[in-house]
């Protein structure tokens, strides 16, 4: 290797540690409240990350006063025993307040949650739902709680994997027709389906996060049904407008909505008529729409 230095012999350059955090991810938490014959069930995947003075651990290998990530995991389970009584957002505040208090080098951090939703199994004997049998639902509830000092918090809540579909009242017309590459025919009657992912920020320091989440969840579904949709973009915008109208606690909301194509299958070659009844669900590729909807004032 003439004219070059061998690996490991290069002079060290000056570097410094940039933004950093550490903690525990993929903590799988389930809590069952058994105080009465009618049990309550909560389940969430949790990530906790801490900010602070961790320079010596990186530059010198000095672990003095560092909270072990194993301790972080144990703390999530331990605090859930007496806590985790209301929302994941409030539990996030509790966790971060704890780590700032007990960690000599911890100044702040964030907690992220993905909560699996469970509903009671309904039976003829228990139409209001079984006391201790549950079925997991598809949509997930999400939250991110962040603090720089353990006292003031920034909260973002959300929804993932809300799969909605309507069999009519949707179209796609009057778009650019490229003579060379456009093959998709215009239509005023198509199936529209999407996985709704949403997250929203708050205009207030604290609120009933459970009630707001339920309001957003129901409003998204209601707005999906209440209009003819000329595009997925228009439906996204109307959803955001409706959510901000019924939730004064929210400052803005973000949506990600893929267009899950349901294509009319060609049965004519078999001598069969297909009046938008038999469809091929095309897994990929798909259109993808993302946008924030914000208050204008």
XYZ file of C-alpha atoms in Angstrom:
297
model
C 0.000 0.000 0.000
C 2.522 2.556 -1.222
C 1.850 6.105 -0.147
C -0.928 5.140 2.224
C -1.063 4.445 5.922
C -1.940 1.049 7.266
C -5.335 0.629 8.992
C -5.108 1.733 12.612
C -2.113 4.040 12.120
C -3.963 7.191 11.019
C -3.691 10.144 13.384
C -6.852 10.763 15.375
C -8.960 13.712 14.384
C -10.619 15.950 16.939
C -14.270 15.054 17.535
C -16.938 15.906 20.017
C -20.111 14.197 21.136
C -23.287 15.514 19.530
C -26.890 15.033 20.538
C -27.348 11.697 22.225
C -29.671 9.654 24.388
C -29.916 6.150 25.731
C -32.542 3.979 27.366
C -34.644 0.870 26.815
C -36.817 -0.015 23.828
C -39.394 -2.692 23.053
C -40.529 -3.028 26.671
C -43.692 -5.120 26.369
C -46.022 -4.119 29.195
C -49.377 -5.642 30.095
C -51.421 -4.698 33.141
C -54.477 -6.591 34.380
C -56.594 -5.042 37.112
C -58.099 -7.891 39.116
C -59.681 -5.987 42.008
C -63.199 -6.954 40.941
C -64.671 -9.926 39.024
C -64.764 -7.662 35.946
C -61.111 -7.347 34.968
C -59.491 -4.443 33.098
C -56.698 -4.970 30.561
C -54.021 -2.621 29.171
C -51.090 -3.480 26.889
C -48.384 -1.219 25.478
C -44.949 -1.344 23.892
C -42.739 1.244 25.590
C -39.498 3.003 24.755
C -37.827 5.290 27.292
C -34.781 7.382 26.371
C -32.854 9.751 28.641
C -31.027 13.013 27.885
C -28.219 14.267 30.091
C -24.519 14.530 30.863
C -23.341 11.270 29.320
C -20.137 12.539 27.726
C -17.728 10.654 29.988
C -19.403 7.335 29.175
C -18.765 7.894 25.473
C -15.336 9.518 25.547
C -13.763 7.859 28.592
C -15.800 4.715 29.192
C -16.756 6.113 32.624
C -20.185 4.799 33.685
C -20.328 6.636 37.011
C -23.909 7.597 37.984
C -25.426 6.160 34.814
C -28.839 4.471 35.076
C -28.555 0.975 33.619
C -30.963 0.242 30.783
C -31.949 -2.911 32.675
C -33.045 -0.618 35.509
C -35.073 1.417 33.015
C -36.959 -1.710 31.985
C -37.589 -2.726 35.592
C -38.810 0.784 36.411
C -41.425 0.670 33.651
C -42.902 -2.493 35.147
C -42.497 -1.328 38.736
C -44.166 2.058 38.278
C -46.952 0.426 36.256
C -47.913 -1.566 39.372
C -49.239 1.536 41.145
C -49.412 3.841 38.127
C -50.640 3.382 34.553
C -54.134 4.120 35.827
C -55.186 6.539 33.101
C -53.592 7.448 29.773
C -50.267 6.426 28.276
C -49.506 10.144 28.067
C -49.804 10.582 31.832
C -47.778 7.418 32.427
C -45.061 8.866 30.183
C -44.918 11.991 32.328
C -44.630 9.811 35.434
C -41.759 7.792 33.992
C -39.755 10.805 32.836
C -40.254 12.662 36.109
C -38.905 9.600 37.918
C -35.740 9.274 35.819
C -34.881 12.972 36.095
C -35.305 12.665 39.863
C -33.267 9.491 40.440
C -30.625 9.772 37.698
C -27.777 12.108 38.778
C -26.790 12.693 35.157
C -30.299 12.682 33.658
C -31.770 16.057 32.690
C -34.687 14.971 30.522
C -35.806 12.429 27.971
C -38.713 11.026 26.048
C -41.115 8.112 26.337
C -42.838 6.540 23.336
C -45.810 4.207 23.486
C -47.686 1.951 21.116
C -50.803 0.750 22.907
C -52.717 -2.291 21.687
C -56.448 -1.873 22.141
C -58.534 -4.699 23.578
C -62.324 -5.014 23.608
C -64.374 -7.415 25.646
C -65.659 -10.556 23.956
C -69.428 -10.332 23.668
C -71.470 -13.432 24.440
C -75.241 -14.114 24.632
C -74.890 -14.338 28.419
C -72.812 -11.138 28.602
C -73.892 -8.768 25.801
C -72.036 -5.916 27.548
C -68.811 -7.881 27.223
C -67.231 -10.786 29.066
C -65.727 -10.071 32.480
C -62.321 -11.547 31.659
C -62.173 -12.452 27.940
C -60.864 -9.931 25.424
C -60.196 -9.621 21.676
C -57.396 -7.406 20.374
C -58.396 -4.679 17.915
C -56.463 -3.651 14.826
C -55.957 0.102 15.420
C -53.195 1.106 17.801
C -52.913 4.149 20.014
C -49.578 5.969 20.109
C -47.989 8.701 22.186
C -44.672 10.492 22.631
C -43.933 12.491 25.782
C -40.760 14.606 25.958
C -39.197 16.820 28.616
C -35.972 18.750 28.997
C -36.248 19.256 32.758
C -38.748 16.776 34.208
C -41.317 19.526 34.830
C -42.588 20.781 31.474
C -43.738 18.274 28.877
C -44.415 18.197 25.162
C -47.024 15.590 24.262
C -47.914 14.118 20.874
C -50.667 11.517 20.562
C -51.683 9.374 17.622
C -53.357 6.469 15.875
C -51.812 3.738 13.740
C -53.284 1.068 11.448
C -56.848 2.346 11.335
C -58.031 0.512 8.205
C -61.089 2.152 6.649
C -62.830 1.404 3.355
C -65.934 2.562 1.523
C -67.366 0.734 -1.472
C -68.631 3.828 -3.322
C -68.877 7.630 -2.988
C -65.290 8.057 -4.196
C -63.699 8.924 -7.522
C -60.575 10.213 -9.285
C -61.144 12.539 -12.242
C -59.866 15.690 -13.990
C -56.206 14.936 -13.316
C -53.298 15.422 -15.707
C -53.497 12.983 -18.621
C -49.983 12.368 -19.858
C -50.291 11.082 -23.445
C -47.271 8.849 -23.036
C -47.495 7.434 -19.530
C -51.037 7.821 -18.166
C -52.925 4.518 -18.297
C -55.323 4.883 -15.367
C -58.873 5.661 -16.534
C -60.874 8.381 -14.822
C -63.714 7.229 -12.583
C -66.444 8.731 -10.428
C -67.206 5.471 -8.617
C -64.436 3.472 -7.016
C -63.563 1.696 -3.803
C -61.495 3.894 -1.501
C -59.449 2.252 1.236
C -56.572 3.413 3.401
C -54.615 2.766 6.570
C -54.906 5.982 8.559
C -51.866 6.993 10.585
C -52.324 10.232 12.499
C -50.548 12.216 15.194
C -51.502 15.462 16.831
C -49.992 18.162 18.995
C -51.703 19.991 21.841
C -52.529 23.631 22.410
C -52.848 22.999 26.176
C -50.361 21.806 28.784
C -52.596 18.982 29.953
C -56.043 17.533 29.285
C -58.057 14.337 29.397
C -55.923 12.512 26.831
C -58.199 9.453 26.801
C -61.274 11.549 25.960
C -59.456 13.487 23.226
C -58.120 10.298 21.650
C -61.601 8.757 21.589
C -63.036 11.929 20.009
C -60.366 11.935 17.275
C -60.821 8.213 16.637
C -64.593 8.530 16.193
C -64.417 11.758 14.170
C -61.978 10.314 11.632
C -64.379 7.449 10.978
C -67.411 9.738 10.791
C -65.770 12.149 8.349
C -64.613 9.266 6.153
C -68.276 8.432 5.523
C -69.978 11.845 5.289
C -68.944 13.098 1.828
C -68.249 12.142 -1.771
C -64.465 11.978 -2.046
C -62.906 13.256 -5.285
C -59.478 12.265 -3.912
C -57.779 10.859 -0.854
C -56.211 14.294 -0.382
C -59.647 15.900 -0.014
C -60.728 13.326 2.555
C -57.500 13.838 4.509
C -58.117 17.591 4.617
C -61.740 17.201 5.718
C -60.686 14.785 8.465
C -58.196 17.305 9.810
C -60.720 20.141 9.647
C -63.324 18.074 11.487
C -60.912 16.929 14.208
C -59.758 20.490 14.913
C -63.396 21.609 15.039
C -64.370 19.107 17.749
C -61.067 19.109 19.666
C -60.049 22.603 20.829
C -57.258 20.945 22.822
C -55.393 20.116 19.583
C -53.247 22.659 17.717
C -52.561 20.635 14.586
C -52.861 17.096 13.230
C -50.767 15.088 10.760
C -52.020 12.286 8.532
C -50.337 9.603 6.507
C -52.794 7.812 4.210
C -51.760 5.257 1.567
C -54.209 4.608 -1.257
C -54.869 0.872 -1.028
C -55.935 0.115 -4.575
C -58.939 -2.158 -5.177
C -59.077 -2.752 -8.930
C -62.027 -4.092 -10.899
C -60.991 -7.529 -12.188
C -61.457 -8.311 -15.868
C -64.169 -10.990 -16.022
C -65.166 -10.119 -19.590
C -62.668 -12.643 -20.965
C -64.730 -15.319 -19.216
C -68.005 -13.999 -20.570
C -68.974 -12.584 -17.160
C -70.162 -9.079 -16.324
C -68.436 -7.242 -13.478
C -70.352 -4.263 -12.112
C -67.641 -3.145 -9.693
C -68.271 -6.286 -7.640
C -65.188 -8.482 -8.040
C -61.977 -6.674 -7.150
C -58.272 -7.385 -7.024
C -56.632 -5.940 -3.914
C -53.301 -4.669 -5.206
C -50.666 -4.777 -2.423
C -48.079 -2.476 -4.065
C -47.048 0.002 -5.280
C -49.514 2.508 -3.859
C -50.138 6.233 -3.714
C -49.159 7.851 -0.422
C -50.515 11.120 0.943
C -49.071 12.994 3.941
C -50.014 16.389 5.340
C -50.390 18.530 8.451
C -53.733 20.262 8.919
C -53.290 23.296 11.164
C -55.344 26.105 12.667
C -55.130 29.183 10.452
C -55.642 31.807 13.161
